[in-house]
XYZ file of C-alpha atoms in Angstrom:
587
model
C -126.138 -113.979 196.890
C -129.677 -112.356 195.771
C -130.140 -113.138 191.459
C -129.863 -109.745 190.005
C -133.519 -108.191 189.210
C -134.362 -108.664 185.352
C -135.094 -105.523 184.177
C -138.276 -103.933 183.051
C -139.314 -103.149 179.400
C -141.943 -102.691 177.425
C -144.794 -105.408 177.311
C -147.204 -105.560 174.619
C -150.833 -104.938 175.714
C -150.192 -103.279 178.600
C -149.760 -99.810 180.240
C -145.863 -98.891 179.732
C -145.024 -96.008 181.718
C -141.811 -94.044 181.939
C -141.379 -91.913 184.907
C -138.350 -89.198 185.281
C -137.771 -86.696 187.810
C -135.001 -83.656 186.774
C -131.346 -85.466 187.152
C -130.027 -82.974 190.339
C -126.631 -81.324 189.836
C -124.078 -83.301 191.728
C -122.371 -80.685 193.106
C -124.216 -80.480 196.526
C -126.355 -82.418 198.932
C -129.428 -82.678 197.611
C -132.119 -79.874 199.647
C -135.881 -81.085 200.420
C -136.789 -78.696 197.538
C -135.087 -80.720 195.439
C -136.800 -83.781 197.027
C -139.891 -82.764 197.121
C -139.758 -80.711 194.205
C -139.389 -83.628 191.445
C -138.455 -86.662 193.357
C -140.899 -87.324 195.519
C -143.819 -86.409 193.368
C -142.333 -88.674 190.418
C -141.899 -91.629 193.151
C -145.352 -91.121 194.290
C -146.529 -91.612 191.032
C -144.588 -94.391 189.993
C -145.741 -96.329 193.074
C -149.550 -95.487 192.376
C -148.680 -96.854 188.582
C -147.166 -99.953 190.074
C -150.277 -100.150 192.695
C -152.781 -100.072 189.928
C -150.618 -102.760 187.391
C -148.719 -100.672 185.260
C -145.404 -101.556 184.004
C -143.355 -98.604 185.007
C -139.329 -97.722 184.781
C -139.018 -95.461 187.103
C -135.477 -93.189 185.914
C -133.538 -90.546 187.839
C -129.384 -90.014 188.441
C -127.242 -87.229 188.947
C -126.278 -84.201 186.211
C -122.781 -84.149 186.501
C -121.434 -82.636 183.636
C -120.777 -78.818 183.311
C -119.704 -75.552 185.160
C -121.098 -76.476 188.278
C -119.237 -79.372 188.636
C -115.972 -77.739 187.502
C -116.582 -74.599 190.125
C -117.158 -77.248 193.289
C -114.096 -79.021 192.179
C -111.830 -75.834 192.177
C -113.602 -74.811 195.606
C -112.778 -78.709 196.986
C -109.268 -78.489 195.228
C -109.540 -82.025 193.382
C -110.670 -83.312 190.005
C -114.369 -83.104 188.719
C -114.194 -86.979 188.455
C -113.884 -87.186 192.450
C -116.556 -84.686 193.057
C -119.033 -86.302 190.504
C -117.783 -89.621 192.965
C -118.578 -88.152 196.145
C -121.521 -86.109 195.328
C -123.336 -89.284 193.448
C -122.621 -91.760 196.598
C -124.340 -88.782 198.859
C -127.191 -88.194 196.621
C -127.604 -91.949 195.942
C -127.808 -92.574 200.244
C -130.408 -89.757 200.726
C -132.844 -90.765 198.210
C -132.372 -94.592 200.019
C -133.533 -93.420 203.118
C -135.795 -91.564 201.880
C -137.263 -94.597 200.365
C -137.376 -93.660 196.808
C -138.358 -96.599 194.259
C -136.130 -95.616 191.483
C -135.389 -98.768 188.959
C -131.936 -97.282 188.323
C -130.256 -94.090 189.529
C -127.666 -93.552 187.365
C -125.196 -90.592 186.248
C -124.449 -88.960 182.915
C -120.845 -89.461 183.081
C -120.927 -92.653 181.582
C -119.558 -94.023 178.518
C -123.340 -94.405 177.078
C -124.179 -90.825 177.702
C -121.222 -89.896 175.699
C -122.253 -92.188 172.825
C -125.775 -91.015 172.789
C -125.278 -88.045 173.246
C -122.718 -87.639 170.125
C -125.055 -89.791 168.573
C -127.818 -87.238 168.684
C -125.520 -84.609 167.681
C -124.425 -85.917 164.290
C -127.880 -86.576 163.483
C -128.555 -82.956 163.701
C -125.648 -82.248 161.617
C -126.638 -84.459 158.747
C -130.260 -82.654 158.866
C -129.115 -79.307 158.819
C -130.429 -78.014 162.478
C -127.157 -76.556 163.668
C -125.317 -73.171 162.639
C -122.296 -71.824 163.720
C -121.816 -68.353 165.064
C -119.699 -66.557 167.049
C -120.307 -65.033 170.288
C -119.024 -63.150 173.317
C -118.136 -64.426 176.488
C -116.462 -63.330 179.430
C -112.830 -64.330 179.593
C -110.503 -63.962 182.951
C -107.320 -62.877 182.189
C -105.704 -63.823 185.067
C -106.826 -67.507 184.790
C -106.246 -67.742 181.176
C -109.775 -68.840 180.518
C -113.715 -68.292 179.419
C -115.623 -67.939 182.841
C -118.328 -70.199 182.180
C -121.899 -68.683 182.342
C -122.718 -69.879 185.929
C -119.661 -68.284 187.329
C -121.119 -64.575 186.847
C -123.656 -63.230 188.734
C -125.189 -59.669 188.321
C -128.536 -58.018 188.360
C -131.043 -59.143 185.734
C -132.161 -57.243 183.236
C -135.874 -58.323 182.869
C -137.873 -55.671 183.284
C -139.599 -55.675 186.930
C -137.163 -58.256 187.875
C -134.318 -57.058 188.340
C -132.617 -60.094 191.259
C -129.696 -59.460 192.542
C -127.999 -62.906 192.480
C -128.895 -63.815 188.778
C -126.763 -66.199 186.957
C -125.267 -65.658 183.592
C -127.533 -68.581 182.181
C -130.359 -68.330 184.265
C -132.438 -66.287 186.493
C -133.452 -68.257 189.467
C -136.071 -65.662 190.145
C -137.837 -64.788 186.893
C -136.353 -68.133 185.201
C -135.590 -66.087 182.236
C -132.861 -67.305 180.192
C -129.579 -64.864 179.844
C -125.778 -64.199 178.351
C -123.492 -63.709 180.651
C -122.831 -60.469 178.862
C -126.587 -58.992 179.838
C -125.715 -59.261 183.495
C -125.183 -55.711 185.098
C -122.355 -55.421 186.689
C -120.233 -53.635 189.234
C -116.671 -53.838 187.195
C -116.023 -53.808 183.153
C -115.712 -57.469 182.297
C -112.943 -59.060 179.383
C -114.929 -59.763 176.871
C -113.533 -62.213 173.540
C -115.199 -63.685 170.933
C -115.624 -67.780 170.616
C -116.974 -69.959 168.300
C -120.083 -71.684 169.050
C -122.638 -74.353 167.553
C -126.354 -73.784 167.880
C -128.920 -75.151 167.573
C -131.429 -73.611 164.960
C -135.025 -73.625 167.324
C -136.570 -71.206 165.036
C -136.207 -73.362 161.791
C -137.692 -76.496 164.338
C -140.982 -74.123 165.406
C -143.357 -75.833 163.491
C -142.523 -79.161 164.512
C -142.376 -77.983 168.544
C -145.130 -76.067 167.856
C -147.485 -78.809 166.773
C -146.075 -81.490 169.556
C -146.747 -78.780 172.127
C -150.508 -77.762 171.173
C -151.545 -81.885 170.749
C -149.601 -83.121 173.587
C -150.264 -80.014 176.234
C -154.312 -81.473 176.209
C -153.624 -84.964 175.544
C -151.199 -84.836 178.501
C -153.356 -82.739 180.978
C -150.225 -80.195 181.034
C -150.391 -78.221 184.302
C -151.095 -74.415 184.044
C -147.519 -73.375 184.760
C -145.983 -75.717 182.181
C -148.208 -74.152 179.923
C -147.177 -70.708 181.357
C -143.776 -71.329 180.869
C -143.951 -72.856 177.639
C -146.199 -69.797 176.163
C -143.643 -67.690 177.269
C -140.546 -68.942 175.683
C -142.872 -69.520 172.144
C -143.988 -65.577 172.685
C -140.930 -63.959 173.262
C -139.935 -65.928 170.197
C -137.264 -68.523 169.736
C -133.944 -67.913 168.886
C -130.810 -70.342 167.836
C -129.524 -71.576 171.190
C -125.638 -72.185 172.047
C -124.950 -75.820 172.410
C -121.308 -75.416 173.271
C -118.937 -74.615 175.476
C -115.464 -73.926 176.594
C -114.964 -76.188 178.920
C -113.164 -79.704 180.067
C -115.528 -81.511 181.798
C -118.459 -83.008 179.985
C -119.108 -84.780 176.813
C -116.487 -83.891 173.480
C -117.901 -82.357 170.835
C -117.285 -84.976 168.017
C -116.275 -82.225 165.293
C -112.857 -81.437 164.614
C -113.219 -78.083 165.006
C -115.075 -77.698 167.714
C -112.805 -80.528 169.549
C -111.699 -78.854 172.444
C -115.207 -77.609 173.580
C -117.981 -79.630 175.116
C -121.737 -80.131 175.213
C -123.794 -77.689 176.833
C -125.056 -78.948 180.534
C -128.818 -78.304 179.007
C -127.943 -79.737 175.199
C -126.665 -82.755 177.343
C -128.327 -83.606 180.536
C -131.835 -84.291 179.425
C -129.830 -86.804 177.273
C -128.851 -88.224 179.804
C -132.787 -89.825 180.746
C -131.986 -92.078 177.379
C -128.488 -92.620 178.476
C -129.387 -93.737 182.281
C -132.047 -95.892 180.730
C -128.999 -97.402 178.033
C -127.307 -98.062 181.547
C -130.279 -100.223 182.915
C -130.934 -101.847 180.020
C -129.414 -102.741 176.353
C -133.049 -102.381 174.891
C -133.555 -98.805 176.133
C -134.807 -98.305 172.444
C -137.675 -100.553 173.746
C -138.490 -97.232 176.094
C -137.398 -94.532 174.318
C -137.909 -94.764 170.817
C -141.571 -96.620 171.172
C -144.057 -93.816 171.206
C -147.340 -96.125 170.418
C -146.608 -98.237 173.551
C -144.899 -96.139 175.897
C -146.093 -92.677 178.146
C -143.369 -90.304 179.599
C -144.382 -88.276 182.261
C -141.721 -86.042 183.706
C -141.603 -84.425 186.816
C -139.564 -80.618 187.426
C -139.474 -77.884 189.306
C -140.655 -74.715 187.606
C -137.258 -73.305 186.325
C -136.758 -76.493 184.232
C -139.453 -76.370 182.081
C -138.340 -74.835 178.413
C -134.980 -77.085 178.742
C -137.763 -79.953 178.670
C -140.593 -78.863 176.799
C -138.840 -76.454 174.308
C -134.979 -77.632 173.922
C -135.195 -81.363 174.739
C -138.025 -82.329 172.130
C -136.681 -80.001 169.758
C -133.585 -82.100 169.586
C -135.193 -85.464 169.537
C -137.494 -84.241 167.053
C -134.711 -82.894 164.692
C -133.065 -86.152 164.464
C -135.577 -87.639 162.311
C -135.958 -90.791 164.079
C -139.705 -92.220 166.254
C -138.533 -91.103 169.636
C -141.030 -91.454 172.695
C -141.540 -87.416 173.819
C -142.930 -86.466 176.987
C -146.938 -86.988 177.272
C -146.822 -85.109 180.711
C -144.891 -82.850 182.649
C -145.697 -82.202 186.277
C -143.906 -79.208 187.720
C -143.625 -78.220 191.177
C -143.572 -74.731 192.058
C -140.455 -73.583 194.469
C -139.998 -74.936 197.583
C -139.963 -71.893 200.255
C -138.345 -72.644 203.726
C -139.978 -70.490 206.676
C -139.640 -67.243 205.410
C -137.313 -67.696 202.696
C -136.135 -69.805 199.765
C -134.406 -73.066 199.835
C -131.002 -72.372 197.857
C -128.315 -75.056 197.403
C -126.199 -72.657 196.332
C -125.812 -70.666 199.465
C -126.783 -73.773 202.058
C -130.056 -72.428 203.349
C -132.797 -75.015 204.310
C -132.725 -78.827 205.366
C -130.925 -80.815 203.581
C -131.465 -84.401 202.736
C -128.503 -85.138 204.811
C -130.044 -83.222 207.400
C -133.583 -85.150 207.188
C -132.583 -87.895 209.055
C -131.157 -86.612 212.018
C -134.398 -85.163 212.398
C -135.898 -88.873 212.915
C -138.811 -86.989 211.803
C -140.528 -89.478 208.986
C -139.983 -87.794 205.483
C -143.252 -88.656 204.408
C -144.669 -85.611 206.824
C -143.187 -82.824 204.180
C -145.162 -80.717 202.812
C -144.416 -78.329 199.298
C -144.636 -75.125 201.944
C -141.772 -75.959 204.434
C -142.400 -74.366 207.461
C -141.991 -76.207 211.119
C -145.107 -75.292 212.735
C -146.742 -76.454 209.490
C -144.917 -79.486 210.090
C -145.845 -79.758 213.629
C -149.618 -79.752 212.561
C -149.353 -82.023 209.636
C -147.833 -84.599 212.235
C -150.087 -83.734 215.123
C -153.226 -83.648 213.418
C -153.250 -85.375 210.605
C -151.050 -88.209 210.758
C -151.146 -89.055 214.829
C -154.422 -88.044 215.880
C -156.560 -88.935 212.199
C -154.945 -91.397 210.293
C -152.753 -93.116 213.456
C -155.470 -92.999 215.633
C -158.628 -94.550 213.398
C -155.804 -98.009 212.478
C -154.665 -98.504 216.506
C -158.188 -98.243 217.241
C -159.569 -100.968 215.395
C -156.673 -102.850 215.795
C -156.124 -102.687 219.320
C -159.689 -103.875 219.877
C -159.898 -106.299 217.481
C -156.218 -107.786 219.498
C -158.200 -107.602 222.433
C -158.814 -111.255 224.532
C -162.196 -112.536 223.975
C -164.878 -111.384 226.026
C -163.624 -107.799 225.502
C -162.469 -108.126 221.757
C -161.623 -111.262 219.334
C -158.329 -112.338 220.082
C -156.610 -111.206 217.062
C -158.758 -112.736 214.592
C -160.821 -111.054 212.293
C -164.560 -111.438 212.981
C -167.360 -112.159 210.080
C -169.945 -109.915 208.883
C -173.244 -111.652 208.971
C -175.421 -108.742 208.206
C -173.578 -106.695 206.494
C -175.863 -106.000 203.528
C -178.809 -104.679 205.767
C -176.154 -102.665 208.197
C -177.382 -99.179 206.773
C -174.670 -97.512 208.896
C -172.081 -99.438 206.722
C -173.484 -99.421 203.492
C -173.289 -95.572 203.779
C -169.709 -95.832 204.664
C -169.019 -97.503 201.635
C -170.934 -95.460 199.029
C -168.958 -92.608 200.290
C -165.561 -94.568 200.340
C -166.506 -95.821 197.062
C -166.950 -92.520 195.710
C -163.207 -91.022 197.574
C -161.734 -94.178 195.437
C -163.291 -92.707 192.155
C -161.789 -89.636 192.759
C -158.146 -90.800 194.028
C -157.894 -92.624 190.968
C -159.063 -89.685 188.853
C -156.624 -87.325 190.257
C -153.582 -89.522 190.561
C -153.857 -90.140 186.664
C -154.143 -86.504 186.339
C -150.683 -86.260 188.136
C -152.682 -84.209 191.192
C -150.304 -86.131 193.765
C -151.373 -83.379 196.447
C -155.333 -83.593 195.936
C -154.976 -87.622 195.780
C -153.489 -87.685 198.884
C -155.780 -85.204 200.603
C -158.430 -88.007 199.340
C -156.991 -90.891 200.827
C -156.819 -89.533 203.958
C -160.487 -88.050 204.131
C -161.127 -91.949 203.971
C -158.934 -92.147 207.138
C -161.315 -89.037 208.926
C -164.372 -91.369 207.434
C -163.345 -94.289 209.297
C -163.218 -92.296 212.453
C -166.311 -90.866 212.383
C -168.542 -94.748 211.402
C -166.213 -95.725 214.180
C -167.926 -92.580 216.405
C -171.161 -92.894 215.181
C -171.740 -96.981 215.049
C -170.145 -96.698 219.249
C -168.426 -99.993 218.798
C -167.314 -100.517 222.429
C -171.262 -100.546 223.143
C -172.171 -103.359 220.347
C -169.891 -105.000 221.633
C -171.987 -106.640 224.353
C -175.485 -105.046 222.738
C -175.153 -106.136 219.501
C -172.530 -108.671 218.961
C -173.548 -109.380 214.911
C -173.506 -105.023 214.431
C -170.345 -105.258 216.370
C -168.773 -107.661 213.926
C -169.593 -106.181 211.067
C -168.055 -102.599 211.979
C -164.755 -104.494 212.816
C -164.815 -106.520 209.795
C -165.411 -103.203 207.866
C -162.728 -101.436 209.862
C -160.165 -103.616 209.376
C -160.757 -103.380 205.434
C -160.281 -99.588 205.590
C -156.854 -99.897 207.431
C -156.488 -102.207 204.846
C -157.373 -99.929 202.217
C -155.291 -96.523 203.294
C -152.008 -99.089 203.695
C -152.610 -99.590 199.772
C -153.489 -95.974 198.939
C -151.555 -94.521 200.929
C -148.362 -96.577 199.755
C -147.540 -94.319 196.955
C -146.890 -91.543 200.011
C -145.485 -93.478 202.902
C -144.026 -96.417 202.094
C -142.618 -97.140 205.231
C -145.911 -96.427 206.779
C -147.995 -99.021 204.629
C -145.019 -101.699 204.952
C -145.913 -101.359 208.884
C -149.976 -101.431 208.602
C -149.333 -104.742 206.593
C -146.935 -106.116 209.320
C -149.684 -105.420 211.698
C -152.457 -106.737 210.027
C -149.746 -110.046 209.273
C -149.737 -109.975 205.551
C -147.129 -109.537 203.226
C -146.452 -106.213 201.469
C -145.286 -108.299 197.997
C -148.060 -110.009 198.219
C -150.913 -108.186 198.914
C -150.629 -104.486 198.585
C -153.283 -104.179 196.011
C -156.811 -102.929 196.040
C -157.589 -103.535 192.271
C -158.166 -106.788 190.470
C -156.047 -108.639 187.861
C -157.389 -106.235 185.565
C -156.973 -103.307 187.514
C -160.825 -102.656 188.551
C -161.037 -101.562 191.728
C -164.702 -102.814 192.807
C -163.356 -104.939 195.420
C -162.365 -102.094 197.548
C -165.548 -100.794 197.478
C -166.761 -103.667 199.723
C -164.164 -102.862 202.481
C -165.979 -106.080 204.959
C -164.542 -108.499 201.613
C -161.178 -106.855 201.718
C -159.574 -109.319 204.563
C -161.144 -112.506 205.119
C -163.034 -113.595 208.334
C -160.930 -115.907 210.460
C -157.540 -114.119 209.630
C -155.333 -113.589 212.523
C -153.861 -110.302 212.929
C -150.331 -109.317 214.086
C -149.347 -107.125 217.353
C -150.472 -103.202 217.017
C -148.710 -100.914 217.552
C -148.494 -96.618 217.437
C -147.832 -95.502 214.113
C -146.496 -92.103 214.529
C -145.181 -89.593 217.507
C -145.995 -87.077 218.406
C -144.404 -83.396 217.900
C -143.706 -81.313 220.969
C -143.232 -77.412 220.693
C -140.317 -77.917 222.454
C -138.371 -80.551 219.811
C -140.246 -78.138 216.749
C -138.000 -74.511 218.641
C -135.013 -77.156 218.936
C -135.107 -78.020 215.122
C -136.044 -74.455 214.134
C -132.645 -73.369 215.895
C -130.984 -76.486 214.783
C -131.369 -75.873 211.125
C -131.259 -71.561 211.330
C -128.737 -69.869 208.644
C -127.115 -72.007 206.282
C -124.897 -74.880 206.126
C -122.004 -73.386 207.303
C -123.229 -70.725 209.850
C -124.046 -74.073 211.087
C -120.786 -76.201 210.468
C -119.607 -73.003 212.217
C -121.765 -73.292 215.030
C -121.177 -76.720 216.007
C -117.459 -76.254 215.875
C -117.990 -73.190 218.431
C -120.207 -75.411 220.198
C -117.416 -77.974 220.409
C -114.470 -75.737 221.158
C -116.471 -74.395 223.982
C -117.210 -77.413 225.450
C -113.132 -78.462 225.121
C -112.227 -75.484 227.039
C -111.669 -75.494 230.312
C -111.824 -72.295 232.086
C-alpha cells in the first residue's frame, strides 16, 4: 500500500502559491465551459508554478450547498445528501481523466466548512458588519414554502438586457445581480415578508475599496475583472442578504435565525478555506499568511463580484490577517458552435461526453466549435508540433549508416554552427516571453509561444536539410540532431502545463523519467540552460522507441461528432433510446 502524500504548506523563503478555480455546483455533469472556463486554466498554471519550483496547493471541490442542490434533488426524487454523493463522484472522475493536478478536491459539505464558515459569521457579529432587515420573497402556497431565488425565472429588468431566462439571483446574460421580486413575470406571484441578515458592504467600502485599487495593479487584474468590479463599486453597494430559507446548507448559528441557512454565495467561497482545512490541519499556514503566500483565482466572468466584492469583504470584516486574492483570472463564456454552453438546459459536451470522443482534451479551445477543433488537431498539433518530435526522433532511431541507432550524437562544433546559434537566440528569446506571460496568468498567449518554438524547430530542421549532412557533413549533421533532440526536450517541459499526457509520452520516448526530469530551469529556477538546447540531453544517451503523437481528424468523424452531440442532453438520451428501440424491432 502507497504511504499517503505529506501535504504541502508553506515554506519559508520560497514562492508559496495558492491556486483555486470556482468550486462547480454539484448538481450536474460538469460542461467543457466549466472545464475550460476555470479548471483548466487554474491547472495550467499550477503545473507551470510547479515546472518553474514553486510550492503550490493547488484547491478546487464541488459547491454543494443551496437551491440548486435542493431543486435537482426534488427533480431526482431523493435527498440532497445523495445528489451532493453522486454528483461529487461524477465531477471528481471527469476532472481525473481529464488529468487535472488538483492537491485535494474536496466539497463544502463537510463538517469544517460548517465550522468555518460559522466561524466567520460570529466574527462579523461581534464587529458590527451585519443588520437585519426584512424582505420579500416569493412564497408557493401550494408547497407551503419560500421558492428560493434560483427557482424563478423571468425577463430582466436591466435596461438593454432584457434575457428571457434570467434567474431571480442572477442574470446569466448581463451578470447583473437581482430579487426574485424584479423578475417580470407572466402570473402575479405570493409575495411574504422574511427576516433576513445582511451583510453591511457599504459600511466595508473603504476597506474593499483600498484592497481593490492596490491589489488590481499589484496583481496584473485582467480588464474584465476590472470591468466587473467597477461596475458593482459604480452602481454603488448595497447591504447584501446572507440568508435563506432553506434546509440544505450550513445553520445559521443565531437563535433566531435557526431555521435558515447560509447563502450559497456568503458560503461557498468559504468553502476554498474549508477544502484547504480538509487537506490539511495547518490551513492557517495558507490562508491566514498574507506575507508568504499569493492567491490567484481562476472564474468565469459571472463570478467575479462574489470574489472580488463579497468574498474579501467578509474576510476583511473579521478583523483577522487573512491571505486575499493577489490575482484573479477570468475566462470569458464558453460558446458552443453557434450557441452557449448551458448546464442548465444540457446543451454542449459534457465532461462525461469528452471521453467518448477519444479526442485528447488538451485540443480545446475557449471558442468551441468542431471545425475549429478539426484545425487545431490537424494543423497544429499533428502536422507542427507531432511532426517536428517524430522527425528527429525517428531519424535519430534510425540503424547506423542511415541514423545513430538510438543514441544521441555529440555536437562538436556547435559554437561556430551559425545556423544553430540563430536557432537558439530566437528560442531563447520565445522562453523570455513564455515565462513573462505565464506569470502574467496569459495561459493562451504562453501557449501560442511554446508552440512557435515547435514551428521553429521545423523550419532549422528545413533549412539545415539534415537527411543531406547526413553523409555531407557528418559533424553539421550531429549537431542539428543534438540540438533537435533538446527542443523536443524543451516543448515536453513547456508544454507540460497544457498536455500532460502529451509531455509524459515525449519523455517515454526520449527514455527519461517525467519525476525526474521535467524541468528546464535550474535549482534556482534560472532558465539559461534551456537556452543551449545541444546541453539539454547529454551525448551518448539512448533514446526509447518513437512513436506518432497525435491522429489525425477526418471530416467524416468531425459531421459524426457534430450530429453526435446536436440538441441537448436529453434530445440526445432521447435519441439513443429511439435509436435502440428501432434497432429491437423487428418488422
Amino acid at each position: 500500500m502507497a504511504a499517503a502524500k505529506e501535504a504541502v504548506v508553506p515554506v519559508e523563503g520560497r514562492r508559496n502559491v495558492l491556486v483555486t478555480s470556482a468550486l462547480p455546483y454539484v448538481n450536474n455533469v460538469p460542461h467543457l465551459g466549466n472545464i475550460i472556463g476555470c479548471v483548466l486554466s487554474a491547472d495550467a498554471f499550477a503545473r507551470y508554478c510547479r515546472l518553474r519550483g514553486h510550492n503550490v496547493l493547488y484547491v478546487c471541490g464541488t459547491d454543494e450547498y443551496g437551491t440548486a442542490t435542493e431543486t435537482k434533488a426534488m427533480e431526482e426524487g431523493c435527498s440532497p445528501r445523495e445528489i451532493c454523493d453522486k454528483y461529487h463522484a461524477i465531477h471528481k472522475e471527469v476532472y481525473e481523466w481529464f488529468d487535472i493536478s488538483f492537491d485535494i478536491f474536496g466539497r463544502t459539505s463537510s463538517p469544517q466548512q460548517t465550522e468555518v464558515c460559522q466561524d466567520i459569521f460570529l466574527k462579523l457579529l461581534d464587529n458590527n458588519w451585519l443588520s437585519e432587515n426584512t424582505m420579500q420573497q416569493l412564497y408557493c402556497n401550494s408547497c407551503q414554502r419560500f421558492l428560493a431565488d434560483r427557482l424563478v425565472e423571468g425577463y430582466c429588468p436591466t435596461e438593454g438586457c432584457n434575457y428571457d431566462s434570467a434567474r431571480g439571483d442572477q442574470c446569466e446574460k448581463c451578470g447583473k445581480l437581482l430579487n426574485s421580486t424584479e423578475l417580470v413575470c407572466g402570473s402575479t406571484p405570493c409575495v411574504r415578508d422574511t427576516d433576513h441578515l445582511f451583510l453591511e458592504l457599504p459600511l466595508l467600502r473603504e476597506k474593499l475599496e483600498k484592497y481593490i485599487d492596490e491589489t488590481s495593479l499589484t496583481g496584473s487584474w485582467s480588464q474584465n475583472a476590472i470591468h466587473a468590479t467597477n461596475a458593482w463599486l459604480k452602481e454603488g453597494l448595497k447591504p447584501r442578504c446572507i440568508t435563506r430559507d432553506l434546509k440544505w446548507g450550513v445553520p445559521v448559528p443565531h437563535e433566531k435565525y435557526k431555521d435558515k441557512v447560509f447563502y450559497v454565495w456568503f458560503d461557498a467561497p468559504i468553502g476554498y478555506i474549508s477544502i484547504t482545512a480538509c487537506y490539511t490541519p495547518e490551513w492557517e499556514k495558507w490562508w491566514k499568511n498574507p506575507e508568504n503566500v499569493e492567491l490567484y483565482q481562476f472564474m468565469g466572468k459571472d463570478n467575479v463580484p462574489f470574489h472580488t466584492v463579497m468574498f474579501p469583504s467578509t474576510l476583511l470584516g473579521t478583523g483577522e490577517n487573512w491571505t486575499l486574492m493577489k490575482t484573479i483570472s477570468v475566462t470569458e463564456y464558453l460558446n458552443y458552435e453557434s450557441g452557449k454552453f448551458s448546464k442548465t438546459k444540457g446543451i454542449g459536451v459534457f465532461g462525461n461526453d469528452a471521453k467518448s470522443t477519444n479526442i485528447p482534451p488538451e485540443a480545446s479551445d475557449t471558442l468551441f466549435t468542431w471545425t475549429d477543433l478539426q484545425a487545431k488537431c490537424n494543423n497544429e498539433l499533428l502536422n507542427n508540433l507531432g511532426n517536428f518530435i517524430n522527425r528527429v526522433l525517428s531519424f535519430i532511431a534510425k540503424p547506423e549508416g542511415t541514423g545513430y541507432g538510438s543514441v544521441v550524437p555529440d555536437s562538436p562544433d556547435v559554437d561556430s554552427h551559425a545556423l544553430t546559434q540563430s536557432l537558439a537566440e530566437t528560442v531563447g528569446k520565445l522562453i523570455d516571453q513564455y515565462i513573462d506571460a505565464m506569470d502574467k496568468v496569459k495561459i493562451k498567449q504562453g501557449l501560442k509561444i511554446a508552440m512557435a518554438i515547435s514551428s521553429e524547430g521545423n523550419a532549422y530542421l528545413q533549412e539545415s536539410q539534415f537527411w543531406k549532412l547526413y553523409k555531407q557533413d557528418p559533424a553539421s549533421c550531429a549537431t542539428v540532431m543534438k540540438t533537435s533532440v533538446g527542443i523536443v526536450y524543451l516543448l515536453a517541459c513547456l508544454l507540460e502545463p497544457f498536455m500532460p499526457t502529451f509531455s509524459k509520452d515525449v519523455l517515454q520516448q526520449l527514455n527519461l523519467s517525467p519525476e525526474e526530469h521535467l524541468s528546464f530551469c535550474d535549482e534556482k529556477g534560472e532558465v539559461e540552460k534551456a537556452k543551449r538546447p545541444w546541453d539539454l540531453i547529454p551525448s551518448g544517451h539512448r533514446i526509447g522507441k518513437p512513436a506518432p503523437l497525435f491522429k489525425g481528424l477526418e471530416n467524416e468523424a468531425v459531421k459524426g461528432l457534430r450530429e453526435k452531440f446536436a440538441g441537448s442532453q436529453a434530445e440526445r438520451k432521447l435519441r439513443t433510446q429511439v435509436a435502440a428501440q428501432l434497432e429491437a424491432t423487428s418488422i
